[in-house]
Short mmCIF file of C-alpha atoms and ligand atoms in Angstrom, two decimals:
data_model
loop_
_atom_site.label_atom_id
_atom_site.label_comp_id
_atom_site.label_asym_id
_atom_site.label_seq_id
_atom_site.Cartn_x
_atom_site.Cartn_y
_atom_site.Cartn_z
CA MET A 1 224.83 -51.47 -63.36
CA SER A 2 226.19 -53.64 -66.13
CA ALA A 3 228.42 -52.78 -69.06
CA GLN A 4 227.35 -55.71 -71.29
CA LEU A 5 223.69 -55.73 -70.44
CA SER A 6 221.39 -54.33 -73.08
CA LEU A 7 217.60 -54.42 -73.03
CA ARG A 8 215.66 -54.03 -76.22
CA VAL A 9 213.28 -51.15 -75.81
CA PRO A 10 210.95 -50.29 -78.70
CA HIS A 11 211.95 -47.22 -80.66
CA ASP A 12 208.88 -45.14 -79.74
CA VAL A 13 209.26 -45.88 -76.00
CA ALA A 14 212.98 -45.04 -76.06
CA GLY A 15 212.00 -41.83 -77.89
CA LEU A 16 209.75 -40.76 -74.99
CA VAL A 17 212.55 -41.37 -72.49
CA ALA A 18 214.95 -39.34 -74.67
CA ARG A 19 212.50 -36.40 -74.93
CA LEU A 20 212.14 -36.27 -71.14
CA HIS A 21 215.94 -36.32 -70.78
CA GLU A 22 216.45 -33.56 -73.30
CA ALA A 23 214.00 -31.46 -71.29
CA GLY A 24 216.17 -31.94 -68.19
CA HIS A 25 214.19 -34.67 -66.42
CA GLU A 26 215.19 -38.14 -65.30
CA ALA A 27 213.30 -40.93 -67.05
CA PHE A 28 213.46 -44.73 -67.06
CA VAL A 29 211.42 -47.67 -68.24
CA VAL A 30 210.42 -49.38 -65.07
CA GLY A 31 208.67 -52.31 -63.36
CA GLY A 32 207.25 -55.35 -65.12
CA CYS A 33 208.63 -54.45 -68.55
CA VAL A 34 212.24 -54.36 -67.27
CA ARG A 35 211.66 -57.68 -65.50
CA ASP A 36 210.20 -59.29 -68.62
CA ALA A 37 212.89 -57.89 -70.93
CA LEU A 38 215.55 -59.33 -68.58
CA ARG A 39 213.78 -62.68 -68.69
CA GLY A 40 213.86 -62.55 -72.48
CA VAL A 41 210.07 -62.24 -72.67
CA GLU A 42 208.36 -59.56 -74.77
CA PRO A 43 206.71 -57.20 -72.26
CA GLY A 44 202.97 -56.59 -72.65
CA ASP A 45 203.17 -52.92 -71.62
CA TRP A 46 205.99 -50.45 -71.32
CA ASP A 47 205.85 -48.08 -68.33
CA ILE A 48 208.03 -45.04 -67.78
CA ALA A 49 208.90 -43.44 -64.44
CA THR A 50 210.18 -39.86 -64.47
CA SER A 51 211.11 -37.00 -62.20
CA ALA A 52 208.91 -34.71 -64.37
CA LYS A 53 205.61 -33.63 -62.83
CA PRO A 54 202.36 -34.45 -64.69
CA GLU A 55 201.99 -30.89 -66.05
CA ALA A 56 205.52 -31.00 -67.46
CA ILE A 57 204.90 -34.40 -69.06
CA GLN A 58 201.75 -33.07 -70.68
CA THR A 59 203.54 -30.00 -72.01
CA LEU A 60 206.16 -32.22 -73.64
CA PHE A 61 203.73 -34.64 -75.25
CA ARG A 62 200.78 -33.22 -77.07
CA ARG A 63 199.04 -36.57 -77.48
CA SER A 64 198.69 -37.27 -73.78
CA LEU A 65 195.97 -37.62 -71.20
CA TYR A 66 196.09 -37.00 -67.45
CA THR A 67 192.95 -38.50 -66.03
CA ASN A 68 193.71 -39.00 -62.36
CA ARG A 69 195.61 -37.54 -59.47
CA PHE A 70 198.14 -40.36 -59.20
CA GLY A 71 200.83 -38.94 -61.42
CA THR A 72 200.19 -41.17 -64.44
CA VAL A 73 199.98 -39.50 -67.83
CA VAL A 74 199.01 -41.74 -70.73
CA VAL A 75 201.01 -40.85 -73.83
CA GLN A 76 200.06 -42.01 -77.34
CA THR A 77 203.08 -42.86 -79.45
CA GLY A 78 201.27 -44.02 -82.56
CA ASP A 79 202.34 -47.61 -81.87
CA ARG A 80 200.91 -47.87 -78.36
CA GLU A 81 199.83 -46.11 -75.18
CA VAL A 82 202.63 -45.66 -72.66
CA GLU A 83 202.00 -44.81 -69.01
CA VAL A 84 204.42 -42.12 -67.90
CA THR A 85 204.33 -41.76 -64.12
CA THR A 86 205.97 -39.19 -61.88
CA TYR A 87 208.27 -40.73 -59.22
CA ARG A 88 206.02 -41.23 -56.26
CA VAL A 89 205.72 -42.79 -52.85
CA GLU A 90 202.32 -43.97 -51.86
CA SER A 91 200.67 -45.64 -48.98
CA ASP A 92 197.65 -47.55 -50.17
CA TYR A 93 197.15 -49.29 -53.50
CA ALA A 94 193.36 -49.34 -53.16
CA ASP A 95 192.88 -50.39 -56.76
CA HIS A 96 195.69 -52.00 -58.74
CA ARG A 97 198.42 -49.40 -59.28
CA ARG A 98 196.09 -46.62 -58.09
CA PRO A 99 197.02 -45.79 -54.52
CA ALA A 100 194.51 -43.91 -52.37
CA THR A 101 197.12 -41.32 -51.48
CA VAL A 102 200.20 -40.34 -53.41
CA ALA A 103 203.14 -38.06 -52.82
CA PHE A 104 205.63 -37.18 -55.54
CA THR A 105 209.35 -37.57 -54.94
CA GLU A 106 212.52 -36.52 -56.75
CA SER A 107 214.13 -39.90 -56.12
CA LEU A 108 213.89 -42.94 -58.39
CA GLU A 109 215.15 -45.11 -55.56
CA ALA A 110 212.35 -43.92 -53.26
CA ASP A 111 209.86 -44.78 -56.01
CA LEU A 112 211.38 -48.25 -56.48
CA SER A 113 211.48 -48.88 -52.74
CA ARG A 114 207.67 -48.89 -52.54
CA ARG A 115 207.21 -51.51 -55.23
CA ASP A 116 206.28 -55.10 -54.42
CA PHE A 117 209.13 -57.44 -55.41
CA THR A 118 212.80 -56.92 -56.17
CA MET A 119 212.32 -58.17 -59.74
CA ASN A 120 209.60 -55.52 -60.22
CA ALA A 121 211.70 -52.76 -58.67
CA MET A 122 214.25 -52.25 -61.43
CA ALA A 123 214.58 -49.39 -63.91
CA TRP A 124 216.37 -49.20 -67.24
CA ARG A 125 217.48 -46.08 -69.09
CA PRO A 126 217.83 -46.83 -72.78
CA SER A 127 220.49 -44.73 -74.42
CA ALA A 128 222.73 -44.69 -77.46
CA ASP A 129 225.80 -45.40 -75.28
CA GLY A 130 224.41 -48.74 -74.06
CA GLY A 131 221.90 -47.97 -71.34
CA GLU A 132 221.86 -48.21 -67.57
CA LEU A 133 220.16 -50.63 -65.18
CA VAL A 134 219.11 -49.29 -61.78
CA ASP A 135 218.60 -52.26 -59.49
CA PRO A 136 218.99 -51.14 -55.87
CA PHE A 137 217.39 -54.26 -54.33
CA GLY A 138 219.11 -56.99 -56.33
CA GLY A 139 216.17 -57.93 -58.55
CA ARG A 140 218.38 -59.19 -61.36
CA ALA A 141 220.29 -61.54 -59.08
CA ASP A 142 217.02 -62.77 -57.56
CA LEU A 143 215.65 -63.50 -61.02
CA GLU A 144 218.81 -65.43 -61.83
CA ARG A 145 218.57 -67.36 -58.54
CA ARG A 146 214.87 -67.85 -59.28
CA VAL A 147 213.82 -66.28 -56.00
CA LEU A 148 210.84 -64.03 -55.40
CA ARG A 149 211.67 -61.53 -52.68
CA ALA A 150 209.73 -58.54 -51.36
CA VAL A 151 211.40 -55.13 -51.43
CA GLY A 152 212.52 -53.99 -47.97
CA ASP A 153 210.32 -55.15 -45.11
CA PRO A 154 207.99 -57.78 -46.61
CA GLY A 155 205.30 -57.21 -43.97
CA GLU A 156 205.07 -53.52 -44.89
CA ARG A 157 204.73 -54.34 -48.57
CA PHE A 158 201.85 -56.75 -47.91
CA ALA A 159 200.14 -54.42 -45.44
CA GLU A 160 200.19 -51.73 -48.18
CA ASP A 161 198.40 -53.99 -50.60
CA ALA A 162 197.14 -57.47 -49.76
CA LEU A 163 196.92 -58.32 -53.46
CA ARG A 164 200.71 -58.56 -53.47
CA MET A 165 200.41 -61.85 -51.55
CA LEU A 166 198.40 -63.36 -54.41
CA ARG A 167 200.77 -61.76 -56.91
CA ALA A 168 203.61 -63.51 -55.09
CA VAL A 169 201.98 -66.89 -55.60
CA ARG A 170 201.07 -66.03 -59.19
CA PHE A 171 204.61 -64.92 -60.08
CA ALA A 172 206.16 -67.89 -58.26
CA THR A 173 203.82 -70.27 -60.13
CA THR A 174 204.02 -68.75 -63.59
CA PHE A 175 207.78 -68.03 -63.53
CA GLY A 176 208.77 -71.10 -61.48
CA LEU A 177 210.28 -69.19 -58.55
CA GLU A 178 210.83 -70.04 -54.89
CA ILE A 179 209.41 -67.51 -52.46
CA ASP A 180 212.20 -66.24 -50.20
CA PRO A 181 211.56 -67.57 -46.64
CA PRO A 182 211.16 -64.14 -44.92
CA THR A 183 208.74 -63.09 -47.69
CA ALA A 184 206.82 -66.36 -47.29
CA ARG A 185 206.68 -65.89 -43.51
CA ALA A 186 205.31 -62.37 -43.94
CA ILE A 187 202.58 -63.71 -46.23
CA GLY A 188 201.70 -66.23 -43.54
CA ALA A 189 201.49 -63.43 -40.99
CA HIS A 190 199.38 -61.15 -43.18
CA ALA A 191 197.22 -63.72 -44.98
CA GLY A 192 194.10 -62.55 -43.15
CA LEU A 193 194.28 -59.24 -45.04
CA ALA A 194 193.34 -61.10 -48.23
CA ALA A 195 189.77 -61.26 -46.89
CA LYS A 196 189.37 -57.63 -47.93
CA LEU A 197 190.35 -58.18 -51.56
CA SER A 198 187.68 -57.77 -54.22
CA GLY A 199 186.56 -60.84 -56.11
CA GLU A 200 187.65 -59.31 -59.42
CA ARG A 201 191.25 -58.91 -58.26
CA ILE A 202 191.36 -62.45 -56.90
CA GLN A 203 189.90 -63.77 -60.15
CA GLN A 204 192.53 -61.95 -62.20
CA GLU A 205 195.36 -63.69 -60.33
CA LEU A 206 193.66 -67.09 -60.27
CA ARG A 207 193.10 -67.04 -64.03
CA LYS A 208 196.84 -66.63 -64.53
CA ILE A 209 197.66 -69.41 -62.05
CA LEU A 210 195.13 -71.72 -63.74
CA ALA A 211 196.73 -71.18 -67.16
CA VAL A 212 200.09 -72.80 -66.30
CA PRO A 213 200.65 -76.46 -67.22
CA THR A 214 200.68 -77.61 -63.57
CA PRO A 215 198.52 -75.20 -61.57
CA SER A 216 198.46 -77.47 -58.50
CA THR A 217 201.81 -75.85 -57.59
CA GLY A 218 200.03 -72.52 -57.13
CA PHE A 219 197.14 -73.91 -55.11
CA ARG A 220 199.44 -75.92 -52.87
CA MET A 221 201.41 -72.72 -52.31
CA LEU A 222 198.22 -70.79 -51.50
CA ALA A 223 197.35 -73.49 -48.97
CA ASP A 224 200.84 -73.67 -47.41
CA LEU A 225 201.00 -69.89 -47.03
CA GLY A 226 197.61 -69.72 -45.32
CA LEU A 227 195.95 -67.80 -48.17
CA LEU A 228 193.62 -70.57 -49.34
CA ARG A 229 191.91 -70.69 -45.97
CA VAL A 230 191.06 -67.01 -46.43
CA ILE A 231 190.03 -66.86 -50.08
CA CYS A 232 188.54 -70.34 -50.41
CA PRO A 233 187.79 -72.09 -47.11
CA GLU A 234 185.63 -74.58 -49.06
CA LEU A 235 188.77 -76.03 -50.69
CA GLU A 236 190.82 -75.83 -47.52
CA ASP A 237 188.14 -77.99 -45.82
CA CYS A 238 188.80 -80.71 -48.40
CA LYS A 239 192.13 -81.38 -46.69
CA GLN A 240 190.31 -82.95 -43.75
CA VAL A 241 188.45 -85.48 -45.88
CA PRO A 242 189.93 -88.81 -47.03
CA GLN A 243 189.54 -89.55 -50.72
CA GLU A 244 190.75 -93.10 -51.21
CA LYS A 245 191.51 -94.86 -48.00
CA ALA A 246 194.05 -97.16 -49.65
CA LEU A 247 196.09 -94.22 -50.90
CA ALA A 248 195.53 -92.01 -47.87
CA LEU A 249 194.97 -89.22 -50.34
CA ASP A 250 192.76 -86.39 -49.15
CA VAL A 251 190.09 -84.71 -51.26
CA PHE A 252 192.23 -81.57 -51.62
CA GLU A 253 195.14 -83.52 -53.13
CA HIS A 254 192.75 -85.46 -55.35
CA SER A 255 191.25 -82.16 -56.57
CA LEU A 256 194.70 -80.83 -57.43
CA ILE A 257 195.66 -83.93 -59.43
CA THR A 258 192.33 -83.69 -61.24
CA LEU A 259 192.99 -80.01 -61.93
CA ASP A 260 196.43 -80.77 -63.42
CA ASN A 261 194.81 -83.33 -65.71
CA THR A 262 192.42 -80.84 -67.32
CA PRO A 263 193.52 -78.97 -70.47
CA LYS A 264 195.38 -75.78 -69.65
CA ASP A 265 193.60 -73.62 -72.19
CA ASP A 266 190.11 -74.47 -70.94
CA LEU A 267 189.28 -72.29 -67.95
CA VAL A 268 185.85 -73.85 -67.38
CA LEU A 269 187.31 -77.37 -67.18
CA ARG A 270 190.15 -76.17 -64.97
CA LEU A 271 187.69 -74.61 -62.51
CA ALA A 272 185.48 -77.69 -62.67
CA GLY A 273 188.50 -79.93 -61.98
CA LEU A 274 189.55 -77.81 -59.03
CA LEU A 275 186.09 -77.59 -57.49
CA HIS A 276 184.39 -80.83 -58.59
CA ASP A 277 184.53 -82.45 -55.14
CA VAL A 278 184.03 -79.35 -53.04
CA GLY A 279 180.73 -80.89 -51.87
CA LYS A 280 182.50 -83.83 -50.22
CA PRO A 281 183.33 -82.32 -46.81
CA ASP A 282 179.63 -81.54 -46.22
CA THR A 283 178.35 -84.91 -47.35
CA PHE A 284 180.93 -87.31 -45.89
CA ASP A 285 179.23 -89.85 -43.62
CA GLY A 286 182.36 -91.81 -42.81
CA GLY A 287 182.16 -93.93 -45.96
CA HIS A 288 180.21 -92.21 -48.72
CA PHE A 289 179.59 -88.77 -50.13
CA PHE A 290 175.92 -88.98 -51.07
CA HIS A 291 174.81 -86.11 -53.31
CA HIS A 292 178.18 -84.39 -53.19
CA ASP A 293 177.64 -83.54 -56.86
CA VAL A 294 174.51 -81.52 -56.04
CA VAL A 295 176.02 -79.88 -52.96
CA GLY A 296 179.29 -79.28 -54.82
CA ALA A 297 177.56 -77.59 -57.76
CA ALA A 298 175.87 -75.15 -55.38
CA LYS A 299 179.09 -74.45 -53.46
CA ALA A 300 181.08 -73.96 -56.66
CA ARG A 301 178.44 -71.49 -57.85
CA ASN A 302 178.87 -69.47 -54.64
CA ILE A 303 182.65 -69.51 -54.84
CA LEU A 304 182.77 -68.44 -58.48
CA ARG A 305 180.15 -65.73 -57.94
CA ARG A 306 182.24 -64.44 -55.04
CA TRP A 307 185.20 -64.18 -57.45
CA LYS A 308 182.94 -62.45 -60.00
CA PHE A 309 183.36 -64.98 -62.78
CA SER A 310 180.91 -64.38 -65.62
CA LYS A 311 177.39 -65.82 -65.42
CA ASP A 312 178.20 -68.12 -68.28
CA GLU A 313 181.40 -69.46 -66.67
CA VAL A 314 179.60 -70.00 -63.35
CA ALA A 315 176.74 -71.84 -65.06
CA GLN A 316 179.01 -74.09 -67.13
CA VAL A 317 181.27 -75.05 -64.22
CA SER A 318 178.42 -75.83 -61.85
CA HIS A 319 176.60 -77.81 -64.56
CA LEU A 320 179.68 -80.00 -65.07
CA ILE A 321 180.07 -80.54 -61.33
CA ARG A 322 176.37 -81.33 -60.99
CA HIS A 323 176.70 -84.11 -63.60
CA HIS A 324 180.21 -85.42 -63.00
CA MET A 325 179.05 -88.53 -61.12
CA PHE A 326 177.32 -90.28 -64.04
CA TRP A 327 177.63 -94.07 -64.16
CA TYR A 328 177.38 -96.56 -66.97
CA GLU A 329 176.87 -100.27 -67.61
CA SER A 330 177.48 -102.13 -70.85
CA GLU A 331 173.85 -103.33 -70.75
CA TRP A 332 172.58 -99.81 -71.42
CA THR A 333 170.30 -99.67 -74.46
CA GLY A 334 170.76 -97.08 -77.20
CA ALA A 335 167.79 -95.22 -75.72
CA ALA A 336 169.56 -95.10 -72.33
CA VAL A 337 172.65 -93.59 -73.98
CA ARG A 338 170.49 -91.02 -75.75
CA ARG A 339 168.68 -90.17 -72.52
CA PHE A 340 172.06 -89.67 -70.87
CA ILE A 341 173.06 -87.23 -73.62
CA ARG A 342 169.75 -85.40 -73.25
CA LYS A 343 170.19 -85.16 -69.48
CA VAL A 344 173.69 -83.67 -69.50
CA GLY A 345 173.12 -81.69 -72.72
CA LEU A 346 174.77 -82.40 -76.05
CA GLU A 347 176.87 -79.23 -75.74
CA SER A 348 178.35 -80.41 -72.40
CA VAL A 349 179.18 -84.01 -73.32
CA ASP A 350 182.78 -83.38 -74.43
CA ALA A 351 183.63 -81.31 -71.38
CA LEU A 352 181.96 -83.76 -69.02
CA PHE A 353 184.04 -86.65 -70.35
CA ALA A 354 187.20 -84.56 -70.15
CA LEU A 355 186.39 -83.79 -66.51
CA ARG A 356 185.67 -87.41 -65.73
CA ARG A 357 188.92 -88.56 -67.37
CA ALA A 358 190.82 -86.03 -65.26
CA ASP A 359 188.88 -87.14 -62.19
CA ASN A 360 189.79 -90.77 -62.85
CA ALA A 361 193.44 -89.84 -63.35
CA GLY A 362 193.26 -88.25 -59.90
CA SER A 363 191.85 -91.38 -58.30
CA ASN A 364 193.26 -94.62 -57.04
CA ARG A 365 195.32 -95.95 -59.93
CA PHE A 366 194.14 -99.56 -59.66
CA ALA A 367 190.49 -98.77 -59.30
CA SER A 368 190.53 -96.20 -62.08
CA ALA A 369 191.84 -98.60 -64.75
CA GLY A 370 188.51 -100.47 -64.66
CA ARG A 371 186.51 -97.28 -64.49
CA MET A 372 188.40 -95.89 -67.44
CA VAL A 373 187.49 -98.82 -69.68
CA SER A 374 183.77 -98.38 -69.14
CA LEU A 375 184.07 -94.61 -69.44
CA GLU A 376 185.69 -95.01 -72.85
CA GLU A 377 183.06 -97.56 -73.81
CA LEU A 378 180.31 -95.06 -72.99
CA TRP A 379 182.23 -92.37 -74.90
CA GLN A 380 182.28 -94.61 -78.00
CA ARG A 381 178.56 -95.21 -77.73
CA VAL A 382 177.86 -91.51 -77.18
CA GLU A 383 179.86 -90.71 -80.31
CA GLU A 384 177.91 -93.27 -82.30
CA GLU A 385 174.62 -91.81 -81.11
CA VAL A 386 175.73 -88.27 -81.82
CA HIS A 387 176.56 -89.26 -85.39
CA SER A 388 173.48 -91.35 -86.06
CA ALA A 389 170.63 -90.06 -83.92
CA SER A 390 169.14 -86.69 -84.68
CA ALA A 391 167.30 -85.48 -81.59
CA PHE A 392 168.83 -84.73 -78.18
CA SER A 393 166.56 -81.86 -77.29
CA MET A 394 162.99 -80.94 -78.14
CA SER A 395 164.16 -78.38 -80.67
CA ASP A 396 165.77 -81.16 -82.72
CA LEU A 397 162.37 -82.72 -83.50
CA ALA A 398 161.26 -82.69 -87.14
CA ILE A 399 158.07 -80.84 -86.18
CA SER A 400 157.48 -77.84 -83.92
CA GLY A 401 154.85 -76.70 -81.45
CA HIS A 402 153.40 -74.55 -84.24
CA ASP A 403 152.78 -77.71 -86.29
CA VAL A 404 151.04 -79.31 -83.32
CA MET A 405 148.71 -76.29 -83.15
CA ASN A 406 148.31 -75.43 -86.82
CA VAL A 407 148.37 -78.86 -88.48
CA LEU A 408 146.99 -81.05 -85.69
CA GLY A 409 144.62 -78.41 -84.35
CA VAL A 410 145.68 -78.70 -80.69
CA PRO A 411 144.71 -75.43 -78.99
CA GLN A 412 147.48 -73.25 -77.60
CA GLY A 413 148.25 -74.27 -73.99
CA PRO A 414 149.76 -77.14 -71.99
CA GLY A 415 148.37 -79.72 -74.43
CA VAL A 416 150.91 -78.65 -77.05
CA GLY A 417 153.82 -79.22 -74.69
CA ARG A 418 152.41 -82.60 -73.66
CA VAL A 419 152.24 -83.81 -77.28
CA MET A 420 155.76 -82.50 -78.03
CA LYS A 421 157.17 -84.12 -74.89
CA GLU A 422 155.69 -87.50 -75.68
CA LEU A 423 156.91 -87.29 -79.27
CA PHE A 424 160.39 -86.47 -77.99
CA GLU A 425 160.35 -89.49 -75.65
CA ARG A 426 159.27 -91.71 -78.55
CA VAL A 427 162.09 -90.36 -80.71
CA LEU A 428 164.63 -90.97 -77.96
CA ASP A 429 163.47 -94.60 -77.95
CA ASP A 430 163.47 -94.83 -81.74
CA PRO A 431 165.39 -92.12 -83.64
CA ASP A 432 163.94 -93.35 -86.98
CA LEU A 433 160.64 -91.80 -85.99
CA ASN A 434 162.10 -88.30 -86.29
CA GLU A 435 160.57 -87.58 -89.65
CA ARG A 436 157.82 -85.00 -90.25
CA GLU A 437 154.97 -87.17 -91.59
CA GLN A 438 155.54 -89.92 -89.00
CA LEU A 439 155.59 -87.42 -86.15
CA LEU A 440 152.41 -85.74 -87.37
CA ALA A 441 150.66 -89.12 -87.51
CA LEU A 442 151.91 -90.06 -84.04
CA GLY A 443 151.03 -86.63 -82.70
CA ARG A 444 147.49 -87.00 -84.05
CA ASP A 445 147.08 -90.23 -82.02
CA ILE A 446 148.53 -88.66 -78.87
CA ALA A 447 146.28 -85.59 -79.20
CA ALA A 448 143.22 -87.81 -79.80
CA ARG A 449 143.97 -89.74 -76.60
CA GLY A 450 143.70 -86.37 -74.83
N1 CTP B 1 203.16 -52.88 -58.37
C1 CTP B 1 203.28 -52.97 -57.00
N2 CTP B 1 202.26 -53.49 -56.25
C2 CTP B 1 201.12 -53.94 -56.86
C3 CTP B 1 200.98 -53.84 -58.25
C4 CTP B 1 202.03 -53.31 -58.98
O1 CTP B 1 204.32 -52.59 -56.45
N3 CTP B 1 200.14 -54.43 -56.14
C5 CTP B 1 204.25 -52.27 -59.14
C6 CTP B 1 205.34 -53.25 -59.57
O2 CTP B 1 206.55 -52.55 -59.64
C7 CTP B 1 204.89 -53.68 -60.94
C8 CTP B 1 204.36 -52.39 -61.49
O3 CTP B 1 203.73 -51.76 -60.36
O4 CTP B 1 205.95 -54.19 -61.72
C9 CTP B 1 203.35 -52.56 -62.61
O5 CTP B 1 202.27 -53.33 -62.17
P1 CTP B 1 201.39 -54.23 -63.13
O6 CTP B 1 201.43 -53.70 -64.52
O7 CTP B 1 200.08 -54.42 -62.46
O8 CTP B 1 202.08 -55.64 -63.05
P2 CTP B 1 203.39 -56.15 -63.70
O9 CTP B 1 204.41 -56.29 -62.65
O10 CTP B 1 203.74 -55.34 -64.90
O11 CTP B 1 203.04 -57.63 -64.12
P3 CTP B 1 201.78 -58.20 -64.86
O12 CTP B 1 201.52 -57.30 -66.03
O13 CTP B 1 202.16 -59.58 -65.20
O14 CTP B 1 200.67 -58.15 -63.82
#
């Protein structure tokens, strides 16, 4: 309890707490919102815990909905939806905050004692006379010391819900906390339980870890705690593979540096950075990693599907990994540059260069300086082509398949595609040809040749 402490609770939320009090019940704002308010961060959601039973909550608030048997009534305030939950003790959080079994209790402390971390196990009662913080496990002090600590016996907390182990890494990474050694040891001991977690829940945590400026911290933590081996053995395997002999850097460390060098607001690039070399362990022959781009693209697809990333995200990441090993020489003709753009796809060029820059930053410093120069030279030439040339895919041609049929009289069938393909190749060689009359004339010759 603290005399000076005051948390700013929105008027409507404080109003709900006051109504419950007036009706003779205990009520507090609780969990993540108290933690965030103490950290000086605007909470996303406000949750209330109360001694009132669901029926009593519903009687008090007309605009409310009780849709499950877990004690949570959703109350509409006009400004927002607030979850008002009866004090409870539960055994199994089968699905995020929805335990498989639940028993109500009269005791706030019993409710708090089954929550995951001390910083999430605090309650605040807003009131006109200044308010009251209930913090039986020292969450406030832990936040101040920047320590993440499980409530009570850490092993019990993680056995109740394996997701809490990933939440620990996520909170430690996003808030910059140290995990308390007994809590870390318990994660190590229970890491195997993470095998049962659904891909969606893993994805949710990973997205948050990937959004921090230096996400390598989170992945290193996952590895050190034994969680990476369970949720992503493909990345764990990268630790066994040397990246640059001179630097004695393994592929895992290289992947993390690459990851940190991708932009933090681009999830696709972050995932591509993290997973771009995941094909290396399978393809290492003692010196080279032949086709690790192809193998890596397939492995990344499997990993991301396992974590239930969207089809589009999976496709974009694996496409970037598939093409990340492009090479370049100054002797390339304009046509070669245009063929390169066609191969990787105009829409992927920016991302592919961003990945390659990050990849180079994660490589041997001396070797990468040279590589960087030619990468930037290719980038310049790609930019020039993008601005001057007009066709990087068949659909950019100045005539269509319909023209080949209707104007040139080629019957519907493979012949149309053959004419279009040859025209496209000619335009890649000479962009000036991409003009309707010229293409029709050329197409006539090609069709006549049969
Ligand atoms: N909680 C828990 N174990 C979980 C999930 C949640 O004990 N596996 C408890 C914590 O007290 C948490 C509260 O339920 O503070 C609300 O959970 P949730 O809204 O999922 O997370 P927050 O802690 O609010 O944080 P965030 O919104 O960033 O996920």
